[in-house]
Short mmCIF file of C-alpha atoms in Angstrom, two decimals:
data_model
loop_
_atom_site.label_atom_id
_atom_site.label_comp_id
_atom_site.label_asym_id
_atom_site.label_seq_id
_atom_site.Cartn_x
_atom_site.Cartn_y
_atom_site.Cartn_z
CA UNK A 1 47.77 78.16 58.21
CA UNK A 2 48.82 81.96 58.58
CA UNK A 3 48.17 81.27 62.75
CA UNK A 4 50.36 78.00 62.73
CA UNK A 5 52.78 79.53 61.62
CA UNK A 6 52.68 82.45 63.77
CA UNK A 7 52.58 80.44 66.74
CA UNK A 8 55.19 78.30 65.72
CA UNK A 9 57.14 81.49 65.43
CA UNK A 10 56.31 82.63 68.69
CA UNK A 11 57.07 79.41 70.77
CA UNK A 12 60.52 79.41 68.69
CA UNK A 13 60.90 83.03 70.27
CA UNK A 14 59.46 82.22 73.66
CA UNK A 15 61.96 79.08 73.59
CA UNK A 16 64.91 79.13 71.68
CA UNK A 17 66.76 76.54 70.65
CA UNK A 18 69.99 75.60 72.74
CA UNK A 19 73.22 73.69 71.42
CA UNK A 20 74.51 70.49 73.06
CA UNK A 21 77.38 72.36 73.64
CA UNK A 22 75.71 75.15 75.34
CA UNK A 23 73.94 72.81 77.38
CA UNK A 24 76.83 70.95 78.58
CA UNK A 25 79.54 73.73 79.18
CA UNK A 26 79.38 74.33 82.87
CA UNK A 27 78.35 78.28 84.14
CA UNK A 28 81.31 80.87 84.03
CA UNK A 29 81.70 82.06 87.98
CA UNK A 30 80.86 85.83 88.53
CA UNK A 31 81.59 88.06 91.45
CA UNK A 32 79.86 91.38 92.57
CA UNK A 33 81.92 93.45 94.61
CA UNK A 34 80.59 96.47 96.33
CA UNK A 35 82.05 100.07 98.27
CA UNK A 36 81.22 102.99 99.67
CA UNK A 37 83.32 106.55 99.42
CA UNK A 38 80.67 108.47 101.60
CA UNK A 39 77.27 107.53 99.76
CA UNK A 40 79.16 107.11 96.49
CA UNK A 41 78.48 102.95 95.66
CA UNK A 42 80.28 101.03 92.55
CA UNK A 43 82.03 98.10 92.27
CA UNK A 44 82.98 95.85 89.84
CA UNK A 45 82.18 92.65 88.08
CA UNK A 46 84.79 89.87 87.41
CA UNK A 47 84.93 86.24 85.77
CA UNK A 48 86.78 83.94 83.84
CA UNK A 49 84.77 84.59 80.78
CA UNK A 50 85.22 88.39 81.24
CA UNK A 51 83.69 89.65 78.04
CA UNK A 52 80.62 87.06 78.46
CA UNK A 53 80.15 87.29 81.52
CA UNK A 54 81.53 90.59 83.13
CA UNK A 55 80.92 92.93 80.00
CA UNK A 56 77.38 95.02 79.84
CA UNK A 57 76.17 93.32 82.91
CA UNK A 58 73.01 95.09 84.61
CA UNK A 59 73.90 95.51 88.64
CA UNK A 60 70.90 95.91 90.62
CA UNK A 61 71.67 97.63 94.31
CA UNK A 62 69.35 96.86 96.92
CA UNK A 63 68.79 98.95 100.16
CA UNK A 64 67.96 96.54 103.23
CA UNK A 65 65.29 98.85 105.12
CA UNK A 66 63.90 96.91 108.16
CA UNK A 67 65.77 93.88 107.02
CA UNK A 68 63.45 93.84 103.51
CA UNK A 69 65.55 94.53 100.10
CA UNK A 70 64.59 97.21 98.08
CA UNK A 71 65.51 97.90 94.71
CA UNK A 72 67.20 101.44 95.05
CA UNK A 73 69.18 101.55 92.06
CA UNK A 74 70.93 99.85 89.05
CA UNK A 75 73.87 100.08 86.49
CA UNK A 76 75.57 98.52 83.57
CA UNK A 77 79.15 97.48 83.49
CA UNK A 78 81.45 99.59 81.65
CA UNK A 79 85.23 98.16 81.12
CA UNK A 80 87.40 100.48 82.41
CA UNK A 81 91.33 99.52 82.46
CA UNK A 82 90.94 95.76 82.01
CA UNK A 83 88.10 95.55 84.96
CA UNK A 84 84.34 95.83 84.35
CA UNK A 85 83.02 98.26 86.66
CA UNK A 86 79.65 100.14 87.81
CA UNK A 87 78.36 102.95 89.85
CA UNK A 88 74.97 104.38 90.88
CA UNK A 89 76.39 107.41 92.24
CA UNK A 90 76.01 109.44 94.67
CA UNK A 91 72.82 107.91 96.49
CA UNK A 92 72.59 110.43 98.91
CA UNK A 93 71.36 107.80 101.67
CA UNK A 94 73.31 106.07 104.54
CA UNK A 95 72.19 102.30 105.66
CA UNK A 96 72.89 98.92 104.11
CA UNK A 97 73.51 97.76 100.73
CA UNK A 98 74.13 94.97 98.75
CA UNK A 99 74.28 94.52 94.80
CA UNK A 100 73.34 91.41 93.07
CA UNK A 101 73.94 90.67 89.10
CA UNK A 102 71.78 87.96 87.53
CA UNK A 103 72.58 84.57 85.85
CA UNK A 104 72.52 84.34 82.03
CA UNK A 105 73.26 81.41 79.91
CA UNK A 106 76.68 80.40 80.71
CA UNK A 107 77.29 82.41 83.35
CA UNK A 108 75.93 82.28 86.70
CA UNK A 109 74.96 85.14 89.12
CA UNK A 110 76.02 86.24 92.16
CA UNK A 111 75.46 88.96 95.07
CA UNK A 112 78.03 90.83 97.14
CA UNK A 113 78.44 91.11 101.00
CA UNK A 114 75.74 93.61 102.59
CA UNK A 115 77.56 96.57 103.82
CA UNK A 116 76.80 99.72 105.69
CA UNK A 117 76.89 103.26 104.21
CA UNK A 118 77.40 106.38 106.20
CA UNK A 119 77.89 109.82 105.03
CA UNK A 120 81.24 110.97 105.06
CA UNK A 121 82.90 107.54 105.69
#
């Protein structure tokens, strides 16, 4: 009985339960932006449904190197004036970037224009 139990608890965990409403109410838009100050990246992260869907968002930043993403970096969004922003820092590497935040329920994901990082520029 003991392992019935404990497996109905885990497929409750593994699958949790979703409200009609939730499951009806269309996915908040997000937007990634992206920019370079020398090898400095950050951006921000916007939407409608700021504080569900721009709020302590992880942003991944990917380094194209021959034309394959890599995963070079990530951050959480902090809010910061009324934007939520992010920044990896100084990455200390020219070439071309992109950053992509995820979908979550009710809000979808998205990934910013690929742009090209040069020291000093």
């Amino acid at each position: 009985m003991r392992a019935l139990i404990a497996g109905a608890a885990a497929l409750a965990a593994a699958f949790p339960i979703v409200t009609a409403a939730e499951a009806a109410a269309p996915n908040a838009a997000v937007t990634v932006t992206i920019k370079a100050e020398g090898t400095d990246l950050s951006g921000t992260v916007s939407s409608a449904k700021p504080r569900r869907c721009a709020a302590n968002r992880t942003v991944k930043l990917f380094k194209l190197i021959n034309g394959e993403p890599h995963l070079w970096a990530n951050d959480t969004t902090e809010k910061q004036g009324t934007r939520y922003v992010w920044s990896t820092g100084n990455t200390g590497t020219p070439g071309r970037y992109y950053a992509k935040v995820g979908a979550k329920p009710g809000c979808r994901g998205d990934v910013s224009p690929t742009i090209r990082v040069m020291p000093g520029s």
